[in-house]
CSV table of C-alpha atoms and ligand atoms in Angstrom, one decimal:
chain,number,residue,atom,x,y,z
A,1,MET,CA,11.1,-3.8,20.1
A,2,ALA,CA,14.6,-3.5,21.3
A,3,LEU,CA,17.3,-2.1,19.9
A,4,LEU,CA,21.0,-3.9,20.3
A,5,LYS,CA,23.2,-2.9,23.2
A,6,TYR,CA,27.0,-2.4,23.0
A,7,ASP,CA,28.6,-2.7,26.3
A,8,PRO,CA,32.4,-2.1,26.8
A,9,SER,CA,32.1,-1.8,30.1
A,10,ALA,CA,32.5,-5.5,31.5
A,11,SER,CA,36.5,-5.2,31.5
A,12,VAL,CA,37.5,-3.0,28.4
A,13,PHE,CA,37.7,-0.1,31.2
A,14,SER,CA,39.1,-2.0,34.1
A,15,PRO,CA,42.5,-2.0,34.9
A,16,GLY,CA,45.2,-2.6,31.9
A,17,GLY,CA,42.8,-1.5,29.6
A,18,LEU,CA,41.2,2.0,28.8
A,19,ALA,CA,41.0,4.8,30.9
A,20,SER,CA,37.1,5.7,31.6
A,21,ASP,CA,36.9,9.2,29.6
A,22,SER,CA,39.1,7.9,26.7
A,23,LEU,CA,35.7,7.2,24.5
A,24,SER,CA,34.5,11.0,25.2
A,25,LYS,CA,38.0,12.4,24.4
A,26,LEU,CA,37.8,10.4,20.9
A,27,ALA,CA,34.1,11.7,20.5
A,28,PRO,CA,35.0,14.3,18.4
A,29,GLN,CA,36.6,12.3,15.8
A,30,LEU,CA,34.4,9.7,15.6
A,31,GLU,CA,31.6,12.4,14.8
A,32,SER,CA,33.7,13.9,12.2
A,33,ALA,CA,34.1,10.0,11.0
A,34,ARG,CA,30.2,10.2,11.1
A,35,ASP,CA,29.6,12.9,9.5
A,36,GLU,CA,32.0,11.8,6.6
A,37,VAL,CA,30.2,8.6,6.4
A,38,LEU,CA,27.0,11.0,6.3
A,39,ALA,CA,28.3,13.4,3.6
A,40,ASP,CA,29.4,10.3,1.6
A,41,VAL,CA,25.9,9.4,0.9
A,42,GLU,CA,24.9,12.7,0.1
A,43,LEU,CA,27.7,12.7,-2.4
A,44,PHE,CA,26.9,9.7,-3.9
A,45,HIS,CA,23.1,10.6,-4.7
A,46,SER,CA,24.1,13.7,-6.0
A,47,GLY,CA,25.4,12.2,-9.2
A,48,GLY,CA,28.0,14.5,-9.4
A,49,GLU,CA,32.3,14.1,-10.0
A,50,THR,CA,33.9,11.7,-6.9
A,51,PRO,CA,36.7,13.1,-6.0
A,52,PRO,CA,39.7,11.0,-7.1
A,53,ALA,CA,40.3,10.7,-3.4
A,54,LYS,CA,36.8,9.0,-2.4
A,55,GLN,CA,37.2,6.2,-5.5
A,56,PRO,CA,35.9,4.3,-4.7
A,57,LEU,CA,33.0,5.1,-3.1
A,58,ASP,CA,30.2,2.2,-2.8
A,59,ALA,CA,28.3,4.6,0.1
A,60,GLY,CA,24.9,3.3,-1.3
A,61,PHE,CA,24.4,0.9,1.1
A,62,ILE,CA,23.9,3.4,3.8
A,63,ASP,CA,20.1,4.0,3.1
A,64,LEU,CA,19.2,1.1,1.1
A,65,PRO,CA,17.1,-0.2,3.7
A,66,GLU,CA,14.8,3.0,3.9
A,67,ARG,CA,14.8,3.4,0.0
A,68,LEU,CA,13.6,-0.2,-0.7
A,69,LEU,CA,10.8,0.0,2.3
A,70,ALA,CA,9.6,3.7,0.5
A,71,GLU,CA,9.8,1.9,-3.0
A,72,LEU,CA,7.5,-0.9,-1.7
A,73,LYS,CA,4.8,2.0,0.1
A,74,GLU,CA,4.5,3.6,-2.9
A,75,SER,CA,4.9,1.4,-5.8
A,76,GLY,CA,3.6,-2.0,-4.2
A,77,SER,CA,4.2,-5.0,-6.9
A,78,ALA,CA,6.1,-2.9,-8.9
A,79,SER,CA,8.7,-2.8,-6.6
A,80,GLN,CA,12.0,-4.3,-5.9
A,81,LEU,CA,11.0,-6.1,-2.9
A,82,ALA,CA,7.7,-7.0,-4.5
A,83,ARG,CA,9.4,-8.5,-7.2
A,84,ILE,CA,11.9,-9.8,-4.9
A,85,GLY,CA,9.1,-11.7,-3.3
A,86,ALA,CA,7.2,-12.9,-6.8
A,87,ALA,CA,10.5,-14.6,-8.0
A,88,ALA,CA,11.4,-16.0,-4.6
A,89,ASP,CA,7.4,-17.6,-4.1
A,90,ARG,CA,7.8,-18.7,-8.1
A,91,LEU,CA,11.0,-20.5,-7.5
A,92,ALA,CA,9.8,-22.2,-4.4
A,93,GLY,CA,7.2,-23.7,-5.8
A,94,ALA,CA,9.1,-24.7,-8.8
A,95,ALA,CA,11.7,-26.6,-6.9
A,96,ASP,CA,12.8,-28.1,-3.6
A,97,ARG,CA,16.4,-27.5,-3.4
A,98,VAL,CA,18.4,-24.3,-4.4
A,99,VAL,CA,22.0,-23.9,-5.2
A,100,VAL,CA,23.1,-20.5,-4.9
A,101,LEU,CA,26.1,-19.4,-6.3
A,102,GLY,CA,28.4,-16.9,-5.5
A,103,ILE,CA,31.6,-16.0,-3.3
A,104,GLY,CA,32.8,-13.7,-0.8
A,105,GLY,CA,30.0,-10.8,-0.4
A,106,SER,CA,28.0,-12.4,-3.1
A,107,TYR,CA,27.6,-15.3,-0.6
A,108,MET,CA,28.0,-15.2,2.8
A,109,GLY,CA,25.2,-12.7,3.9
A,110,ALA,CA,22.4,-15.2,2.7
A,111,ARG,CA,24.7,-17.8,4.7
A,112,ALA,CA,24.5,-15.9,7.6
A,113,LEU,CA,20.7,-15.3,8.0
A,114,LEU,CA,19.9,-19.1,6.6
A,115,GLU,CA,22.1,-20.1,9.8
A,116,ALA,CA,20.6,-16.8,12.1
A,117,CYS,CA,17.3,-17.2,11.4
A,118,CYS,CA,16.1,-21.2,9.8
A,119,HIS,CA,16.2,-24.1,11.9
A,120,PRO,CA,19.5,-24.9,12.8
A,121,TYR,CA,19.3,-28.6,10.6
A,122,TYR,CA,17.2,-26.5,8.1
A,123,ASN,CA,17.9,-28.7,5.1
A,124,GLU,CA,17.3,-31.8,6.5
A,125,LEU,CA,13.6,-31.0,7.5
A,126,SER,CA,10.5,-32.0,5.5
A,127,ARG,CA,9.3,-29.8,2.8
A,128,SER,CA,6.2,-29.2,5.1
A,129,ALA,CA,8.6,-28.5,8.0
A,130,ARG,CA,10.2,-25.7,5.6
A,131,HIS,CA,7.2,-24.3,5.1
A,132,GLY,CA,7.3,-25.6,1.4
A,133,ARG,CA,10.4,-23.4,1.0
A,134,PRO,CA,13.5,-25.4,-1.2
A,135,ARG,CA,16.9,-26.5,0.7
A,136,MET,CA,19.4,-24.5,0.0
A,137,TYR,CA,23.0,-24.7,-0.8
A,138,PHE,CA,26.1,-22.6,-1.5
A,139,GLU,CA,28.6,-23.3,-3.8
A,140,GLY,CA,30.7,-21.4,-6.4
A,141,ASN,CA,32.5,-20.5,-3.6
A,142,ASN,CA,35.5,-22.5,-4.4
A,143,VAL,CA,37.0,-24.6,-6.7
A,144,ASP,CA,36.7,-27.7,-4.4
A,145,ASN,CA,36.7,-30.6,-7.3
A,146,ASP,CA,35.1,-33.2,-4.5
A,147,ALA,CA,32.8,-31.0,-3.3
A,148,SER,CA,30.9,-29.5,-6.0
A,149,GLN,CA,30.3,-33.5,-7.4
A,150,GLY,CA,28.9,-34.3,-3.7
A,151,LEU,CA,26.5,-31.7,-4.4
A,152,VAL,CA,25.6,-32.5,-7.9
A,153,ASP,CA,25.4,-36.4,-6.4
A,154,LEU,CA,22.7,-34.7,-4.2
A,155,LEU,CA,20.8,-33.0,-6.8
A,156,HIS,CA,20.1,-35.8,-9.6
A,157,ARG,CA,17.3,-37.5,-8.4
A,158,GLU,CA,14.8,-38.7,-10.6
A,159,HIS,CA,15.2,-38.4,-14.6
A,160,PRO,CA,13.2,-36.0,-15.8
A,161,ALA,CA,11.8,-34.7,-12.7
A,162,THR,CA,8.1,-35.1,-12.2
A,163,GLN,CA,7.5,-33.6,-9.1
A,164,VAL,CA,8.4,-30.6,-6.7
A,165,GLU,CA,10.6,-32.7,-5.0
A,166,ASP,CA,13.1,-33.6,-7.5
A,167,ARG,CA,13.1,-30.4,-9.2
A,168,TRP,CA,16.4,-27.9,-8.1
A,169,ALA,CA,17.4,-24.9,-9.5
A,170,ILE,CA,19.9,-22.2,-9.3
A,171,SER,CA,20.7,-18.5,-8.3
A,172,VAL,CA,23.8,-17.7,-9.3
A,173,ILE,CA,24.9,-14.2,-7.6
A,174,SER,CA,28.0,-12.1,-9.1
A,175,LYS,CA,28.3,-8.3,-9.5
A,176,SER,CA,30.9,-8.6,-12.1
A,177,GLY,CA,29.4,-11.3,-13.7
A,178,GLY,CA,33.0,-12.3,-14.2
A,179,THR,CA,34.8,-13.9,-10.7
A,180,ILE,CA,36.0,-17.3,-12.1
A,181,GLU,CA,34.7,-19.4,-9.0
A,182,THR,CA,31.4,-18.2,-9.3
A,183,ALA,CA,31.7,-18.5,-13.6
A,184,VAL,CA,32.7,-21.8,-13.6
A,185,ALA,CA,30.5,-23.4,-11.3
A,186,PHE,CA,27.2,-21.9,-12.9
A,187,ARG,CA,28.9,-23.7,-16.1
A,188,ILE,CA,29.0,-26.9,-14.2
A,189,PHE,CA,25.7,-26.8,-12.2
A,190,LEU,CA,24.2,-25.4,-15.7
A,191,ARG,CA,25.1,-28.2,-17.5
A,192,GLU,CA,24.0,-30.6,-14.8
A,193,LEU,CA,20.3,-28.9,-14.4
A,194,GLU,CA,20.2,-28.6,-18.7
A,195,GLN,CA,20.2,-32.2,-17.8
A,196,ALA,CA,17.7,-32.5,-15.2
A,197,CYS,CA,15.3,-30.8,-17.4
A,198,GLY,CA,15.9,-32.4,-20.5
A,199,ALA,CA,14.9,-31.0,-24.0
A,200,ASP,CA,13.1,-28.2,-21.6
A,201,ALA,CA,14.7,-24.8,-22.6
A,202,GLU,CA,11.7,-22.9,-21.2
A,203,GLN,CA,11.5,-24.9,-18.0
A,204,LEU,CA,15.6,-24.4,-17.6
A,205,ALA,CA,15.3,-20.6,-18.2
A,206,GLN,CA,12.6,-20.9,-15.2
A,207,LEU,CA,14.8,-22.5,-12.9
A,208,ILE,CA,17.9,-19.8,-12.8
A,209,VAL,CA,17.4,-16.7,-11.4
A,210,PRO,CA,20.9,-14.3,-11.7
A,211,VAL,CA,21.3,-11.7,-9.8
A,212,THR,CA,24.3,-9.3,-11.3
A,213,GLY,CA,25.1,-5.9,-12.6
A,214,PRO,CA,23.7,-3.8,-15.0
A,215,SER,CA,26.0,-5.8,-17.9
A,216,GLY,CA,29.1,-8.2,-18.1
A,217,LYS,CA,29.3,-11.7,-18.7
A,218,LEU,CA,26.4,-13.1,-16.3
A,219,PHE,CA,24.3,-10.6,-17.6
A,220,GLU,CA,24.4,-11.4,-21.3
A,221,LEU,CA,24.6,-15.1,-20.1
A,222,SER,CA,21.2,-14.5,-18.7
A,223,GLN,CA,20.2,-12.6,-21.5
A,224,ARG,CA,20.8,-15.2,-23.7
A,225,LEU,CA,19.0,-18.2,-21.4
A,226,GLY,CA,15.8,-15.8,-21.6
A,227,CYS,CA,15.5,-16.2,-17.6
A,228,PRO,CA,12.6,-14.5,-16.7
A,229,ASP,CA,13.7,-12.9,-13.7
A,230,VAL,CA,16.9,-11.3,-13.7
A,231,PHE,CA,18.2,-8.5,-10.5
A,232,GLU,CA,20.4,-6.1,-10.5
A,233,ILE,CA,22.5,-5.1,-8.2
A,234,PRO,CA,23.0,-1.5,-7.7
A,235,ASP,CA,25.8,0.8,-8.4
A,236,GLY,CA,27.8,2.3,-5.4
A,237,VAL,CA,26.8,-1.0,-3.2
A,238,GLY,CA,29.8,-2.8,-3.4
A,239,GLY,CA,30.0,-7.0,-2.5
A,240,ARG,CA,30.2,-7.1,1.1
A,241,PHE,CA,28.2,-4.1,1.8
A,242,SER,CA,25.3,-5.9,-0.7
A,243,VAL,CA,23.4,-8.3,1.7
A,244,PHE,CA,20.3,-6.0,1.4
A,245,THR,CA,20.0,-6.0,-2.1
A,246,ALA,CA,19.1,-8.6,-3.7
A,247,VAL,CA,22.5,-10.8,-3.0
A,248,GLY,CA,21.0,-11.3,0.3
A,249,LEU,CA,16.8,-10.2,0.1
A,250,LEU,CA,16.2,-13.1,-2.5
A,251,PRO,CA,18.1,-16.2,-1.6
A,252,ALA,CA,16.5,-14.7,1.8
A,253,ALA,CA,13.0,-14.3,0.6
A,254,ILE,CA,13.5,-17.9,-0.7
A,255,LEU,CA,13.8,-19.6,2.7
A,256,GLY,CA,10.8,-17.7,3.6
A,257,LEU,CA,12.6,-14.8,6.3
A,258,ASP,CA,10.6,-11.7,6.1
A,259,VAL,CA,12.8,-9.6,4.5
A,260,GLU,CA,10.5,-6.3,5.6
A,261,GLU,CA,11.9,-6.7,8.9
A,262,LEU,CA,14.9,-7.1,8.4
A,263,LEU,CA,15.4,-4.0,6.6
A,264,ALA,CA,13.1,-2.7,9.4
A,265,GLY,CA,16.1,-3.7,11.7
A,266,ALA,CA,18.6,-2.2,9.6
A,267,ALA,CA,16.8,1.6,9.1
A,268,VAL,CA,16.1,1.3,13.0
A,269,MET,CA,19.8,0.8,13.1
A,270,ASN,CA,20.6,3.9,10.3
A,271,ASP,CA,18.1,6.4,12.7
A,272,HIS,CA,20.4,5.6,16.0
A,273,PHE,CA,23.6,5.8,14.6
A,274,ARG,CA,22.7,9.0,12.9
A,275,SER,CA,20.9,10.5,16.2
A,276,ALA,CA,22.8,8.7,19.1
A,277,PRO,CA,26.0,11.2,21.0
A,278,VAL,CA,29.2,9.3,21.8
A,279,GLY,CA,28.4,7.0,24.6
A,280,GLU,CA,24.9,5.6,23.5
A,281,ASN,CA,25.8,5.1,20.0
A,282,ALA,CA,26.3,1.6,19.1
A,283,VAL,CA,27.8,2.1,16.6
A,284,LEU,CA,30.4,4.8,17.5
A,285,ASP,CA,31.3,3.4,20.9
A,286,TYR,CA,31.6,0.2,18.8
A,287,VAL,CA,34.5,1.5,16.8
A,288,GLY,CA,36.2,3.8,19.7
A,289,VAL,CA,36.5,1.5,21.7
A,290,GLY,CA,38.4,-1.7,18.7
A,291,HIS,CA,40.0,1.8,17.3
A,292,LEU,CA,41.5,2.8,21.1
A,293,MET,CA,42.5,-0.7,22.1
A,294,GLU,CA,44.3,-1.2,18.4
A,295,GLN,CA,46.3,2.1,19.2
A,296,ASP,CA,46.6,2.8,22.5
A,297,HIS,CA,47.2,-1.0,23.8
A,298,GLY,CA,48.0,-3.2,20.6
A,299,ALA,CA,44.9,-5.0,20.1
A,300,VAL,CA,45.6,-5.8,16.6
A,301,THR,CA,43.5,-9.0,17.1
A,302,ARG,CA,39.3,-8.3,17.4
A,303,ILE,CA,37.7,-11.6,18.4
A,304,LEU,CA,34.0,-11.7,17.8
A,305,SER,CA,32.9,-14.5,19.9
A,306,THR,CA,29.4,-15.5,19.4
A,307,TRP,CA,27.5,-17.3,22.0
A,308,GLY,CA,25.9,-20.3,20.3
A,309,LYS,CA,26.1,-21.8,16.7
A,310,GLY,CA,23.5,-19.6,14.9
A,311,LEU,CA,25.7,-16.7,14.4
A,312,GLU,CA,29.1,-18.7,13.0
A,313,ALA,CA,28.0,-17.5,9.3
A,314,ALA,CA,27.2,-13.9,10.3
A,315,GLY,CA,30.8,-14.1,12.5
A,316,LEU,CA,32.5,-14.9,8.9
A,317,TRP,CA,30.6,-12.4,6.6
A,318,TYR,CA,32.0,-10.0,9.5
A,319,ASP,CA,35.3,-11.2,9.0
A,320,GLN,CA,35.7,-10.6,5.5
A,321,LEU,CA,34.2,-7.3,5.8
A,322,LEU,CA,36.4,-5.9,8.1
A,323,ALA,CA,39.5,-7.8,6.3
A,324,GLU,CA,38.3,-6.7,2.9
A,325,SER,CA,37.4,-3.2,4.5
A,326,LEU,CA,40.1,-2.0,6.4
A,327,GLY,CA,43.0,-4.6,5.5
A,328,LYS,CA,44.9,-1.4,3.7
A,329,GLN,CA,47.9,0.1,3.2
A,330,GLU,CA,49.6,-1.9,6.1
A,331,HIS,CA,46.7,-1.0,8.4
A,332,GLY,CA,43.3,-3.0,9.1
A,333,ALA,CA,43.2,-5.6,12.9
A,334,LEU,CA,43.0,-8.8,12.0
A,335,PRO,CA,39.1,-10.2,12.4
A,336,LEU,CA,38.3,-13.3,14.2
A,337,THR,CA,35.1,-15.1,15.0
A,338,VAL,CA,35.3,-18.1,17.3
A,339,VAL,CA,31.7,-19.8,18.2
A,340,ASN,CA,31.6,-20.4,22.0
A,341,THR,CA,31.6,-23.1,24.1
A,342,ARG,CA,33.3,-24.9,21.3
A,343,ASP,CA,36.2,-22.9,20.7
A,344,LEU,CA,36.7,-22.5,24.7
A,345,HIS,CA,38.2,-26.0,23.8
A,346,SER,CA,40.2,-25.1,21.0
A,347,ARG,CA,41.4,-21.4,21.0
A,348,GLY,CA,39.9,-20.6,24.2
A,349,GLN,CA,43.5,-21.3,25.6
A,350,GLN,CA,45.2,-18.6,23.9
A,351,HIS,CA,42.8,-15.8,24.8
A,352,GLN,CA,43.2,-16.5,28.0
A,353,GLU,CA,47.1,-16.5,28.2
A,354,GLY,CA,48.4,-16.1,24.9
A,355,ARG,CA,49.9,-12.3,23.4
A,356,ARG,CA,48.6,-9.6,24.8
A,357,ASP,CA,47.3,-8.1,21.2
A,358,LYS,CA,42.8,-9.3,21.4
A,359,LEU,CA,40.0,-7.4,22.2
A,360,ILE,CA,37.3,-9.6,23.0
A,361,THR,CA,33.8,-8.9,22.2
A,362,ASN,CA,31.0,-11.1,23.1
A,363,LEU,CA,28.0,-11.3,20.9
A,364,ILE,CA,25.1,-12.8,22.7
A,365,VAL,CA,21.3,-13.4,22.2
A,366,GLU,CA,19.5,-13.2,25.1
A,367,GLN,CA,16.2,-14.9,24.3
A,368,TRP,CA,16.4,-18.4,22.2
A,369,GLY,CA,14.3,-19.1,20.2
A,370,ARG,CA,12.8,-22.2,21.9
A,371,GLU,CA,11.7,-23.3,25.4
A,372,PRO,CA,14.9,-23.8,27.7
A,373,LEU,CA,16.1,-27.8,28.0
A,374,SER,CA,16.8,-29.3,31.0
A,375,ILE,CA,19.3,-31.5,31.5
A,376,GLY,CA,16.8,-33.9,33.7
A,377,ARG,CA,17.1,-36.3,36.5
A,378,SER,CA,18.6,-39.6,35.8
A,379,ASP,CA,19.2,-43.2,37.7
A,380,ARG,CA,22.2,-43.7,35.7
A,381,ASN,CA,24.1,-40.5,38.0
A,382,GLU,CA,28.1,-41.9,37.1
A,383,ASP,CA,28.1,-38.4,35.5
A,384,GLN,CA,26.9,-36.9,38.8
A,385,LEU,CA,25.0,-34.6,37.1
A,386,ASN,CA,21.8,-34.9,39.2
A,387,GLU,CA,22.6,-32.0,41.5
A,388,LEU,CA,21.9,-29.6,38.3
A,389,ALA,CA,18.9,-31.6,36.8
A,390,ASP,CA,17.0,-28.5,37.3
A,391,LYS,CA,19.3,-26.7,35.4
A,392,THR,CA,18.6,-25.8,31.6
A,393,LEU,CA,21.2,-25.1,28.5
A,394,PRO,CA,20.3,-21.5,28.7
A,395,GLU,CA,21.6,-21.5,32.2
A,396,VAL,CA,24.9,-23.7,31.5
A,397,MET,CA,25.1,-21.2,28.8
A,398,ASN,CA,25.0,-18.1,30.9
A,399,ALA,CA,26.8,-19.8,33.6
A,400,ALA,CA,29.9,-20.2,30.8
A,401,ILE,CA,29.9,-16.3,29.4
A,402,ALA,CA,29.7,-14.9,33.2
A,403,GLY,CA,32.4,-17.7,34.1
A,404,THR,CA,34.5,-17.0,31.0
A,405,ASN,CA,34.4,-13.2,31.2
A,406,LYS,CA,35.2,-13.4,34.7
A,407,ALA,CA,38.6,-15.5,33.9
A,408,TYR,CA,39.3,-12.6,31.5
A,409,ALA,CA,38.5,-10.1,33.9
A,410,GLU,CA,41.2,-11.1,36.3
A,411,ASP,CA,43.8,-11.8,34.0
A,412,ARG,CA,42.9,-8.3,32.5
A,413,ARG,CA,42.4,-9.2,29.3
A,414,PRO,CA,39.5,-7.0,28.0
A,415,THR,CA,36.5,-8.0,26.7
A,416,ALA,CA,32.7,-6.0,25.4
A,417,ASP,CA,29.6,-7.3,25.3
A,418,LEU,CA,27.2,-6.5,21.8
A,419,THR,CA,23.8,-8.3,22.7
A,420,LEU,CA,20.3,-8.7,20.6
A,421,LYS,CA,17.3,-9.4,22.1
A,422,ARG,CA,16.7,-12.3,19.9
A,423,LEU,CA,17.8,-13.9,16.6
A,424,ASP,CA,15.4,-13.2,13.7
A,425,GLU,CA,15.2,-11.3,11.1
A,426,TYR,CA,14.5,-7.4,12.7
A,427,HIS,CA,17.4,-8.2,14.9
A,428,MET,CA,20.2,-9.5,12.1
A,429,GLY,CA,18.9,-6.4,10.1
A,430,GLN,CA,20.0,-4.2,12.9
A,431,LEU,CA,23.1,-6.3,13.8
A,432,LEU,CA,24.2,-6.5,9.9
A,433,GLN,CA,23.8,-3.1,9.4
A,434,MET,CA,25.7,-1.7,12.4
A,435,LEU,CA,29.1,-3.7,11.7
A,436,MET,CA,28.9,-2.2,8.1
A,437,LEU,CA,28.2,1.3,9.3
A,438,ALA,CA,31.5,0.8,11.9
A,439,THR,CA,33.4,-1.0,9.2
A,440,VAL,CA,32.9,2.4,7.1
A,441,VAL,CA,33.0,4.9,9.5
A,442,GLU,CA,36.3,2.9,11.0
A,443,GLY,CA,38.0,3.2,7.5
A,444,ARG,CA,37.0,7.3,7.6
A,445,LEU,CA,38.9,7.7,11.6
A,446,ILE,CA,41.5,6.4,10.3
A,447,GLY,CA,42.1,7.4,6.5
A,448,ILE,CA,41.7,4.2,4.8
A,449,ASN,CA,39.1,4.2,1.9
A,450,PRO,CA,36.8,0.8,3.0
A,451,TYR,CA,35.5,0.5,0.0
A,452,GLY,CA,37.0,-1.5,-2.7
A,453,GLN,CA,39.3,-4.0,-2.3
A,454,PRO,CA,42.7,-3.5,-5.0
A,455,GLY,CA,44.5,-6.6,-3.1
A,456,VAL,CA,42.3,-8.9,-4.3
A,457,GLU,CA,43.8,-8.4,-7.8
A,458,ALA,CA,46.6,-9.8,-7.6
A,459,TYR,CA,45.8,-13.3,-7.1
A,460,LYS,CA,43.0,-13.3,-10.0
A,461,LYS,CA,45.8,-11.8,-12.1
A,462,HIS,CA,48.6,-14.6,-11.2
A,463,MET,CA,46.3,-17.3,-11.6
A,464,ASN,CA,44.7,-16.2,-15.0
A,465,GLU,CA,48.1,-16.4,-16.1
A,466,PHE,CA,48.5,-20.0,-14.5
A,467,LEU,CA,45.6,-21.1,-16.0
A,468,ARG,CA,45.5,-19.5,-19.9
A,469,GLY,CA,49.6,-19.9,-20.3
B,501,PA5,O1,33.3,-7.7,-1.3
B,501,PA5,C1,33.6,-7.9,-2.7
B,501,PA5,O2,33.0,-6.6,-3.1
B,501,PA5,C2,33.8,-8.8,-2.9
B,501,PA5,O3,33.9,-10.2,-1.6
B,501,PA5,C3,32.7,-9.7,-3.8
B,501,PA5,O4,31.6,-9.9,-3.5
B,501,PA5,C4,33.9,-11.0,-4.6
B,501,PA5,O5,35.2,-11.0,-4.7
B,501,PA5,C5,32.8,-11.5,-5.5
B,501,PA5,O6,32.7,-10.6,-6.7
B,501,PA5,P1,31.7,-10.6,-7.2
B,501,PA5,O7,29.9,-10.3,-7.0
B,501,PA5,O8,31.9,-9.9,-8.7
B,501,PA5,O9,31.7,-11.7,-8.2
């Protein structure tokens, strides 16, 4: 199975970019940042006191994929993964729509997995085309009046719901259990679900699967409701690093995705990260190039240029990861995801001719999931496409990638390539783990604690003051 490839040689090292030996010169610092990240894992597991300078220390995500897979092997049906799988199958058998309530790190990973690994129009497919798995909607990530009611309109079909197609369920996800957006949405959607279930409190409890910390308001509410399955978000795993806990794995399993493959991909990335030298290490090279471009060339904007639609949500997940982890103490690059070729017609102009403050990383998938679609020949050749009749969409895409890279290179606009073999669970596992590792390595490299998000508290405090008077 192929490992994702990071290749900055396209134009990062061309004139106007980095000197060809700059990455190797940075190697000692990169290796020591890696050592620190790995030592953080040891420190976290040691159970000892975390020094104040290291707090908070949410390094528990790093070896989580290996730990979950090992536990599955050892404990079988009693393991966390087996429990997640069983709850997901139970829910899939009971309901045809699942509303996932959560915000920030408590939903963006799940959404990324859905968009990358499921049919592009998944929710529009029939139940059989979805292999009996439920549709999935995301709410609780805003307090949008019309969007919330729009979803309620969609959910209510038959009262009382007699068949699986008419039933819906909720998975409410919040580590703290007190985030206002998610809590408000849960109150509203719980009321609606209660109505849909009539007086059947047992059915109601069965149709709610909470994922939360070991204590807190949501945990207490789950106990009160008597939900049969409640999943705990382990200590030492921060929200935006939690995609490989039940936060991401439960929705993935509900969709019928192969969560073991996802974790296997992440574990392979860990092995690579631990052992490969600078120059061959996707994580360290990615960090090094981003850091050097920012430090030496003012490239404070990092564009993740995804080619194709399936990776947009992964890009948005990464925007949050980088922004919340490193946007501290007046540091941290600005992450920005674009989806091409779409955004060549919106942001492309600026990337080609705007300020020279950008590093563009192409995120490319080598093999499409479906057979190449040809443009085809037509009697109506007014569009003059017959000369391209034998070309396929992947060929058009490849020409767009090559053409854009060439245009950037001609104007000394640095680009690098991050290539995945396929868009599936295994390669998504690699990608998500690579980006999480890169984020914490960069934090250690520049002396910023990547964990915690103290800056988010200010808006919450003032919002509460305005709300509660
Ligand atoms: O990365 C983080 O920790 C945040 O983005 C959280 O995921 C987000 O604020 C939601 O928090 P909670 O899961 O406590 O509702």
